[in-house]
PDB file of C-alpha atoms in Angstrom:
ATOM      1  CA  MET A   1      36.524 -63.145 -33.523  1.00 51.00           C
ATOM      2  CA  ALA A   2      35.067 -62.438 -36.967  1.00 44.00           C
ATOM      3  CA  THR A   3      32.132 -60.594 -35.374  1.00 49.00           C
ATOM      4  CA  MET A   4      34.477 -58.402 -33.341  1.00 45.00           C
ATOM      5  CA  ARG A   5      36.573 -57.641 -36.424  1.00 48.00           C
ATOM      6  CA  LYS A   6      33.454 -56.650 -38.357  1.00 45.00           C
ATOM      7  CA  LEU A   7      32.335 -54.378 -35.504  1.00 47.00           C
ATOM      8  CA  LEU A   8      35.736 -52.665 -35.406  1.00 44.00           C
ATOM      9  CA  ILE A   9      35.549 -52.055 -39.152  1.00 45.00           C
ATOM     10  CA  VAL A  10      32.079 -50.519 -38.784  1.00 47.00           C
ATOM     11  CA  LEU A  11      33.213 -48.350 -35.874  1.00 50.00           C
ATOM     12  CA  GLY A  12      36.138 -47.110 -37.935  1.00 51.00           C
ATOM     13  CA  ALA A  13      33.848 -46.342 -40.858  1.00 48.00           C
ATOM     14  CA  VAL A  14      31.457 -44.392 -38.622  1.00 53.00           C
ATOM     15  CA  CYS A  15      34.378 -42.346 -37.283  1.00 50.00           C
ATOM     16  CA  MET A  16      35.389 -41.457 -40.843  1.00 50.00           C
ATOM     17  CA  PHE A  17      31.831 -40.400 -41.702  1.00 50.00           C
ATOM     18  CA  LEU A  18      31.633 -38.251 -38.585  1.00 50.00           C
ATOM     19  CA  ALA A  19      34.980 -36.646 -39.329  1.00 45.00           C
ATOM     20  CA  ALA A  20      33.960 -35.809 -42.889  1.00 47.00           C
ATOM     21  CA  ASP A  21      30.338 -34.730 -42.375  1.00 52.00           C
ATOM     22  CA  ALA A  22      28.488 -32.291 -40.167  1.00 58.00           C
ATOM     23  CA  GLN A  23      28.168 -33.455 -36.587  1.00 85.00           C
ATOM     24  CA  VAL A  24      25.489 -35.966 -35.783  1.00 95.00           C
ATOM     25  CA  LYS A  25      23.004 -34.529 -33.268  1.00 97.00           C
ATOM     26  CA  MET A  26      21.446 -36.676 -30.560  1.00 98.00           C
ATOM     27  CA  SER A  27      18.547 -36.083 -28.189  1.00 98.00           C
ATOM     28  CA  ILE A  28      17.473 -37.980 -25.088  1.00 98.00           C
ATOM     29  CA  LEU A  29      14.040 -38.710 -23.683  1.00 98.00           C
ATOM     30  CA  GLY A  30      14.871 -39.866 -20.184  1.00 98.00           C
ATOM     31  CA  ASP A  31      14.419 -40.033 -16.429  1.00 98.00           C
ATOM     32  CA  SER A  32      16.827 -39.766 -13.485  1.00 97.00           C
ATOM     33  CA  TYR A  33      19.429 -41.976 -15.170  1.00 98.00           C
ATOM     34  CA  SER A  34      20.034 -39.152 -17.669  1.00 98.00           C
ATOM     35  CA  ALA A  35      19.108 -36.085 -15.572  1.00 97.00           C
ATOM     36  CA  PHE A  36      22.141 -34.049 -14.499  1.00 96.00           C
ATOM     37  CA  LYS A  37      21.858 -30.642 -12.882  1.00 92.00           C
ATOM     38  CA  GLY A  38      22.160 -27.805 -15.384  1.00 94.00           C
ATOM     39  CA  TRP A  39      21.777 -30.037 -18.443  1.00 97.00           C
ATOM     40  CA  ILE A  40      18.023 -30.517 -18.714  1.00 97.00           C
ATOM     41  CA  PRO A  41      15.154 -28.059 -19.343  1.00 97.00           C
ATOM     42  CA  GLU A  42      14.556 -25.593 -16.527  1.00 96.00           C
ATOM     43  CA  GLY A  43      11.979 -26.695 -13.977  1.00 97.00           C
ATOM     44  CA  GLN A  44      12.464 -30.420 -14.531  1.00 98.00           C
ATOM     45  CA  ASP A  45      13.654 -32.541 -11.614  1.00 97.00           C
ATOM     46  CA  VAL A  46      17.256 -33.731 -11.545  1.00 96.00           C
ATOM     47  CA  TRP A  47      18.887 -36.632  -9.759  1.00 94.00           C
ATOM     48  CA  TYR A  48      22.581 -36.519 -10.589  1.00 93.00           C
ATOM     49  CA  GLY A  49      24.760 -33.671  -9.410  1.00 82.00           C
ATOM     50  CA  PRO A  50      27.153 -32.697  -6.609  1.00 79.00           C
ATOM     51  CA  GLY A  51      26.112 -33.985  -3.199  1.00 80.00           C
ATOM     52  CA  ARG A  52      24.308 -37.152  -4.259  1.00 84.00           C
ATOM     53  CA  ASP A  53      25.217 -40.432  -2.577  1.00 87.00           C
ATOM     54  CA  ASN A  54      26.602 -41.707  -5.854  1.00 95.00           C
ATOM     55  CA  ASP A  55      30.093 -41.309  -7.304  1.00 95.00           C
ATOM     56  CA  VAL A  56      28.755 -39.672 -10.497  1.00 96.00           C
ATOM     57  CA  GLN A  57      29.546 -36.099  -9.472  1.00 93.00           C
ATOM     58  CA  ARG A  58      30.489 -34.591 -12.857  1.00 94.00           C
ATOM     59  CA  VAL A  59      28.473 -34.366 -16.045  1.00 96.00           C
ATOM     60  CA  GLU A  60      31.502 -35.802 -17.838  1.00 96.00           C
ATOM     61  CA  ASP A  61      30.807 -39.098 -16.033  1.00 96.00           C
ATOM     62  CA  THR A  62      27.283 -39.559 -17.424  1.00 98.00           C
ATOM     63  CA  TRP A  63      26.630 -42.168 -20.110  1.00 98.00           C
ATOM     64  CA  TRP A  64      25.361 -39.620 -22.610  1.00 98.00           C
ATOM     65  CA  TYR A  65      28.176 -37.101 -22.169  1.00 98.00           C
ATOM     66  CA  ARG A  66      30.715 -39.913 -22.620  1.00 98.00           C
ATOM     67  CA  LEU A  67      28.883 -41.030 -25.747  1.00 97.00           C
ATOM     68  CA  ILE A  68      29.083 -37.529 -27.187  1.00 97.00           C
ATOM     69  CA  GLU A  69      32.721 -36.921 -26.290  1.00 96.00           C
ATOM     70  CA  ASN A  70      34.009 -40.349 -27.305  1.00 95.00           C
ATOM     71  CA  ASN A  71      32.237 -40.498 -30.642  1.00 94.00           C
ATOM     72  CA  GLY A  72      32.134 -36.951 -31.989  1.00 93.00           C
ATOM     73  CA  LEU A  73      28.407 -36.386 -31.521  1.00 96.00           C
ATOM     74  CA  GLU A  74      26.553 -33.200 -30.586  1.00 97.00           C
ATOM     75  CA  LEU A  75      23.825 -32.836 -27.971  1.00 97.00           C
ATOM     76  CA  ASP A  76      20.611 -31.407 -29.358  1.00 98.00           C
ATOM     77  CA  LEU A  77      18.389 -31.749 -26.269  1.00 98.00           C
ATOM     78  CA  ASN A  78      18.455 -33.797 -23.081  1.00 98.00           C
ATOM     79  CA  ASN A  79      14.764 -33.901 -22.161  1.00 98.00           C
ATOM     80  CA  SER A  80      15.109 -35.932 -18.959  1.00 98.00           C
ATOM     81  CA  TRP A  81      13.012 -35.643 -15.814  1.00 98.00           C
ATOM     82  CA  SER A  82      13.940 -37.496 -12.647  1.00 98.00           C
ATOM     83  CA  GLY A  83      11.220 -39.852 -11.438  1.00 98.00           C
ATOM     84  CA  ALA A  84       9.264 -39.685 -14.690  1.00 98.00           C
ATOM     85  CA  THR A  85       7.205 -42.619 -15.874  1.00 98.00           C
ATOM     86  CA  ILE A  86       6.466 -43.390 -19.503  1.00 98.00           C
ATOM     87  CA  CYS A  87       2.746 -43.434 -18.766  1.00 98.00           C
ATOM     88  CA  ASN A  88       0.860 -40.721 -16.865  1.00 98.00           C
ATOM     89  CA  THR A  89       0.626 -42.741 -13.634  1.00 98.00           C
ATOM     90  CA  GLY A  90       3.339 -41.637 -11.219  1.00 98.00           C
ATOM     91  CA  HIS A  91       4.585 -42.371  -7.735  1.00 96.00           C
ATOM     92  CA  ASP A  92       1.815 -43.026  -5.176  1.00 95.00           C
ATOM     93  CA  GLY A  93      -0.685 -42.979  -8.038  1.00 96.00           C
ATOM     94  CA  ARG A  94      -0.143 -39.268  -8.720  1.00 97.00           C
ATOM     95  CA  ASP A  95      -0.942 -37.729 -12.091  1.00 98.00           C
ATOM     96  CA  TYR A  96       2.375 -37.369 -13.953  1.00 98.00           C
ATOM     97  CA  THR A  97       0.912 -36.023 -17.173  1.00 98.00           C
ATOM     98  CA  ASP A  98       3.146 -32.934 -16.860  1.00 97.00           C
ATOM     99  CA  ARG A  99       6.334 -35.036 -16.879  1.00 98.00           C
ATOM    100  CA  SER A 100       5.581 -38.411 -18.437  1.00 98.00           C
ATOM    101  CA  PHE A 101       7.570 -39.648 -21.403  1.00 98.00           C
ATOM    102  CA  VAL A 102       4.457 -39.748 -23.560  1.00 98.00           C
ATOM    103  CA  SER A 103       3.783 -36.056 -22.819  1.00 98.00           C
ATOM    104  CA  ARG A 104       7.376 -35.074 -23.663  1.00 98.00           C
ATOM    105  CA  SER A 105       7.760 -37.313 -26.713  1.00 98.00           C
ATOM    106  CA  GLN A 106       7.269 -34.509 -29.234  1.00 97.00           C
ATOM    107  CA  ALA A 107       9.686 -32.092 -27.555  1.00 98.00           C
ATOM    108  CA  LEU A 108      13.045 -33.589 -28.441  1.00 98.00           C
ATOM    109  CA  GLY A 109      14.936 -30.779 -30.056  1.00 97.00           C
ATOM    110  CA  ASN A 110      15.536 -29.400 -33.506  1.00 93.00           C
ATOM    111  CA  ASN A 111      15.578 -32.336 -35.917  1.00 91.00           C
ATOM    112  CA  PRO A 112      18.017 -34.686 -34.100  1.00 97.00           C
ATOM    113  CA  ASP A 113      19.711 -37.469 -36.033  1.00 97.00           C
ATOM    114  CA  ILE A 114      19.510 -39.918 -33.122  1.00 98.00           C
ATOM    115  CA  ILE A 115      16.922 -40.118 -30.343  1.00 98.00           C
ATOM    116  CA  TYR A 116      17.628 -42.265 -27.296  1.00 98.00           C
ATOM    117  CA  VAL A 117      14.618 -43.274 -25.186  1.00 98.00           C
ATOM    118  CA  PHE A 118      15.804 -44.453 -21.763  1.00 98.00           C
ATOM    119  CA  GLY A 119      12.820 -45.107 -19.508  1.00 98.00           C
ATOM    120  CA  GLY A 120      10.398 -47.588 -18.045  1.00 98.00           C
ATOM    121  CA  THR A 121      12.254 -47.937 -14.752  1.00 98.00           C
ATOM    122  CA  ASN A 122       9.805 -45.757 -12.851  1.00 98.00           C
ATOM    123  CA  ASP A 123       6.790 -47.470 -14.416  1.00 98.00           C
ATOM    124  CA  ASP A 124       8.247 -50.631 -12.895  1.00 98.00           C
ATOM    125  CA  TRP A 125       8.967 -49.032  -9.514  1.00 97.00           C
ATOM    126  CA  VAL A 126       5.535 -47.396  -9.109  1.00 97.00           C
ATOM    127  CA  GLY A 127       3.606 -50.463 -10.250  1.00 97.00           C
ATOM    128  CA  ALA A 128       1.830 -48.576 -13.030  1.00 98.00           C
ATOM    129  CA  PRO A 129      -1.163 -50.381 -14.585  1.00 98.00           C
ATOM    130  CA  LEU A 130      -0.181 -52.245 -17.743  1.00 98.00           C
ATOM    131  CA  GLY A 131      -3.311 -51.853 -19.881  1.00 98.00           C
ATOM    132  CA  GLU A 132      -3.901 -53.410 -23.299  1.00 97.00           C
ATOM    133  CA  TRP A 133      -2.279 -52.983 -26.690  1.00 97.00           C
ATOM    134  CA  GLY A 134      -4.195 -50.517 -28.823  1.00 96.00           C
ATOM    135  CA  GLY A 135      -5.776 -48.878 -25.788  1.00 96.00           C
ATOM    136  CA  LYS A 136      -6.258 -45.142 -25.386  1.00 96.00           C
ATOM    137  CA  ASN A 137      -5.676 -44.735 -21.640  1.00 98.00           C
ATOM    138  CA  LEU A 138      -2.286 -43.050 -21.318  1.00 98.00           C
ATOM    139  CA  PHE A 139      -2.281 -43.738 -17.575  1.00 98.00           C
ATOM    140  CA  GLU A 140      -1.486 -47.346 -18.573  1.00 98.00           C
ATOM    141  CA  VAL A 141       1.897 -48.589 -19.749  1.00 98.00           C
ATOM    142  CA  ARG A 142       1.098 -50.389 -23.005  1.00 98.00           C
ATOM    143  CA  PRO A 143      -0.939 -47.580 -24.611  1.00 98.00           C
ATOM    144  CA  ALA A 144       1.557 -44.966 -23.379  1.00 98.00           C
ATOM    145  CA  VAL A 145       4.593 -46.777 -24.798  1.00 98.00           C
ATOM    146  CA  GLU A 146       2.836 -47.257 -28.136  1.00 98.00           C
ATOM    147  CA  THR A 147       1.783 -43.610 -28.303  1.00 98.00           C
ATOM    148  CA  MET A 148       5.226 -42.369 -27.232  1.00 98.00           C
ATOM    149  CA  LEU A 149       6.968 -44.246 -30.044  1.00 98.00           C
ATOM    150  CA  GLN A 150       4.352 -43.211 -32.592  1.00 98.00           C
ATOM    151  CA  ASN A 151       4.751 -39.567 -31.531  1.00 98.00           C
ATOM    152  CA  ILE A 152       8.528 -39.762 -31.927  1.00 98.00           C
ATOM    153  CA  LYS A 153       8.279 -41.379 -35.355  1.00 97.00           C
ATOM    154  CA  GLY A 154       5.654 -38.864 -36.476  1.00 97.00           C
ATOM    155  CA  SER A 155       7.517 -35.805 -35.206  1.00 97.00           C
ATOM    156  CA  TYR A 156      11.033 -36.939 -36.144  1.00 97.00           C
ATOM    157  CA  PRO A 157      10.618 -39.301 -39.125  1.00 96.00           C
ATOM    158  CA  ASP A 158      14.258 -39.065 -40.195  1.00 94.00           C
ATOM    159  CA  ALA A 159      15.741 -39.752 -36.752  1.00 97.00           C
ATOM    160  CA  LEU A 160      17.303 -43.028 -35.720  1.00 97.00           C
ATOM    161  CA  CYS A 161      15.308 -43.952 -32.603  1.00 98.00           C
ATOM    162  CA  ILE A 162      16.892 -46.345 -30.117  1.00 98.00           C
ATOM    163  CA  MET A 163      15.261 -47.516 -26.902  1.00 98.00           C
ATOM    164  CA  ILE A 164      17.589 -48.342 -24.002  1.00 98.00           C
ATOM    165  CA  ILE A 165      16.225 -51.009 -21.658  1.00 98.00           C
ATOM    166  CA  ASN A 166      17.466 -50.990 -18.071  1.00 98.00           C
ATOM    167  CA  THR A 167      18.687 -54.007 -16.123  1.00 98.00           C
ATOM    168  CA  GLU A 168      16.794 -55.522 -13.169  1.00 96.00           C
ATOM    169  CA  MET A 169      13.391 -54.621 -14.549  1.00 96.00           C
ATOM    170  CA  ARG A 170      10.229 -56.650 -14.039  1.00 96.00           C
ATOM    171  CA  ARG A 171       9.786 -59.074 -16.894  1.00 97.00           C
ATOM    172  CA  ASP A 172       6.362 -57.720 -17.870  1.00 97.00           C
ATOM    173  CA  ILE A 173       7.648 -54.132 -18.236  1.00 98.00           C
ATOM    174  CA  GLU A 174      10.725 -55.296 -20.138  1.00 98.00           C
ATOM    175  CA  ASP A 175       8.564 -57.371 -22.484  1.00 98.00           C
ATOM    176  CA  ILE A 176       6.260 -54.409 -23.134  1.00 98.00           C
ATOM    177  CA  LEU A 177       9.187 -52.201 -24.130  1.00 98.00           C
ATOM    178  CA  ILE A 178      10.627 -54.848 -26.453  1.00 98.00           C
ATOM    179  CA  GLN A 179       7.268 -55.736 -28.030  1.00 98.00           C
ATOM    180  CA  ALA A 180       6.400 -52.077 -28.626  1.00 98.00           C
ATOM    181  CA  ALA A 181       9.793 -51.362 -30.155  1.00 98.00           C
ATOM    182  CA  GLU A 182       9.493 -54.318 -32.513  1.00 98.00           C
ATOM    183  CA  ALA A 183       5.918 -53.442 -33.478  1.00 97.00           C
ATOM    184  CA  GLU A 184       6.846 -49.810 -34.225  1.00 97.00           C
ATOM    185  CA  GLY A 185      10.112 -50.603 -36.008  1.00 96.00           C
ATOM    186  CA  VAL A 186      12.236 -48.971 -33.313  1.00 97.00           C
ATOM    187  CA  HIS A 187      15.647 -50.343 -32.399  1.00 97.00           C
ATOM    188  CA  TYR A 188      16.509 -51.261 -28.826  1.00 98.00           C
ATOM    189  CA  VAL A 189      19.481 -52.263 -26.712  1.00 98.00           C
ATOM    190  CA  LYS A 190      18.988 -54.397 -23.611  1.00 98.00           C
ATOM    191  CA  LEU A 191      21.619 -53.452 -21.034  1.00 98.00           C
ATOM    192  CA  LYS A 192      23.573 -56.097 -19.125  1.00 98.00           C
ATOM    193  CA  ASN A 193      25.529 -56.051 -15.848  1.00 96.00           C
ATOM    194  CA  ILE A 194      25.383 -52.332 -15.024  1.00 98.00           C
ATOM    195  CA  ASP A 195      27.074 -51.279 -11.763  1.00 98.00           C
ATOM    196  CA  LYS A 196      24.788 -49.133  -9.585  1.00 97.00           C
ATOM    197  CA  GLN A 197      24.777 -47.134  -6.363  1.00 96.00           C
ATOM    198  CA  LYS A 198      21.405 -46.268  -4.768  1.00 93.00           C
ATOM    199  CA  ASN A 199      19.705 -47.999  -7.722  1.00 95.00           C
ATOM    200  CA  HIS A 200      21.357 -45.561 -10.147  1.00 97.00           C
ATOM    201  CA  PRO A 201      24.382 -46.160 -12.395  1.00 98.00           C
ATOM    202  CA  SER A 202      27.741 -45.409 -10.802  1.00 98.00           C
ATOM    203  CA  VAL A 203      30.707 -44.001 -12.734  1.00 97.00           C
ATOM    204  CA  SER A 204      31.586 -47.549 -13.710  1.00 98.00           C
ATOM    205  CA  GLY A 205      27.977 -48.243 -14.659  1.00 98.00           C
ATOM    206  CA  MET A 206      27.798 -45.121 -16.812  1.00 98.00           C
ATOM    207  CA  GLY A 207      30.818 -46.331 -18.749  1.00 98.00           C
ATOM    208  CA  GLN A 208      29.200 -49.730 -19.220  1.00 98.00           C
ATOM    209  CA  ILE A 209      26.031 -48.083 -20.544  1.00 98.00           C
ATOM    210  CA  GLU A 210      27.961 -45.871 -22.945  1.00 98.00           C
ATOM    211  CA  ARG A 211      29.903 -48.802 -24.415  1.00 98.00           C
ATOM    212  CA  GLN A 212      26.852 -51.042 -24.819  1.00 98.00           C
ATOM    213  CA  VAL A 213      24.768 -48.248 -26.348  1.00 98.00           C
ATOM    214  CA  TRP A 214      27.468 -47.254 -28.826  1.00 97.00           C
ATOM    215  CA  LYS A 215      28.059 -50.879 -29.827  1.00 96.00           C
ATOM    216  CA  ALA A 216      24.371 -51.059 -30.772  1.00 96.00           C
ATOM    217  CA  THR A 217      24.275 -47.583 -32.325  1.00 96.00           C
ATOM    218  CA  ALA A 218      27.362 -47.665 -34.547  1.00 95.00           C
ATOM    219  CA  PRO A 219      26.143 -50.164 -37.173  1.00 95.00           C
ATOM    220  CA  LEU A 220      22.726 -48.472 -37.337  1.00 94.00           C
ATOM    221  CA  LEU A 221      24.258 -45.024 -37.681  1.00 94.00           C
ATOM    222  CA  TYR A 222      26.642 -46.309 -40.348  1.00 90.00           C
ATOM    223  CA  GLU A 223      23.699 -47.508 -42.449  1.00 90.00           C
ATOM    224  CA  LYS A 224      21.826 -44.227 -41.894  1.00 87.00           C
ATOM    225  CA  LEU A 225      24.822 -42.131 -42.990  1.00 85.00           C
ATOM    226  CA  ARG A 226      25.434 -44.319 -46.032  1.00 83.00           C
ATOM    227  CA  LYS A 227      21.821 -43.910 -47.165  1.00 78.00           C
ATOM    228  CA  GLU A 228      21.960 -40.146 -46.703  1.00 81.00           C
ATOM    229  CA  GLU A 229      25.192 -39.972 -48.727  1.00 73.00           C
ATOM    230  CA  ARG A 230      23.622 -41.640 -51.786  1.00 61.00           C
TER     231      ARG A 230
END
């Protein structure tokens, strides 16, 4: 009960900061879970949109749009690409260097305040090689995740970077994401019990993601805004 009360106080404080200050800008580095038609860079593959066998038919139903609307944020850039892996190894062993997370990790908008990294699912699905920590082969997961986070921190040093970890992932991929985040000083939220249709979040699932992500974000954003105010 005390924990919930403290969270509510923090959420209220964040709302006051957002009301008083300039809008907080957020960017996304993502895959199909965040890719909605008309809302990602031209030429990048989408998954969500009218006609899909999933009840998410409107952009207003996506986790990130809900996050923006419900919490007074502003979208800087949604750099999502359906099917993208973090590393350069794609589906059927194809070269995904043009679309991988590591290749897009320095193209996340104009100085965003928050960067959400929501990936790893396709690395799991394609069975990408794991590699070793400290390696240089970006066709392997461990070196690619390390490099991706280092690129983000180097290009956007003032941004609050939060990694979102999907449900139902292989343990080895999940562990890599967590270990890399901890090693690089990046925050993460591990999702729980997300409703899905065709292996993608439904409308209900999108709401669950938005609530879990904001619960993790609010205290971190509160501390960031307090520091900037001093």
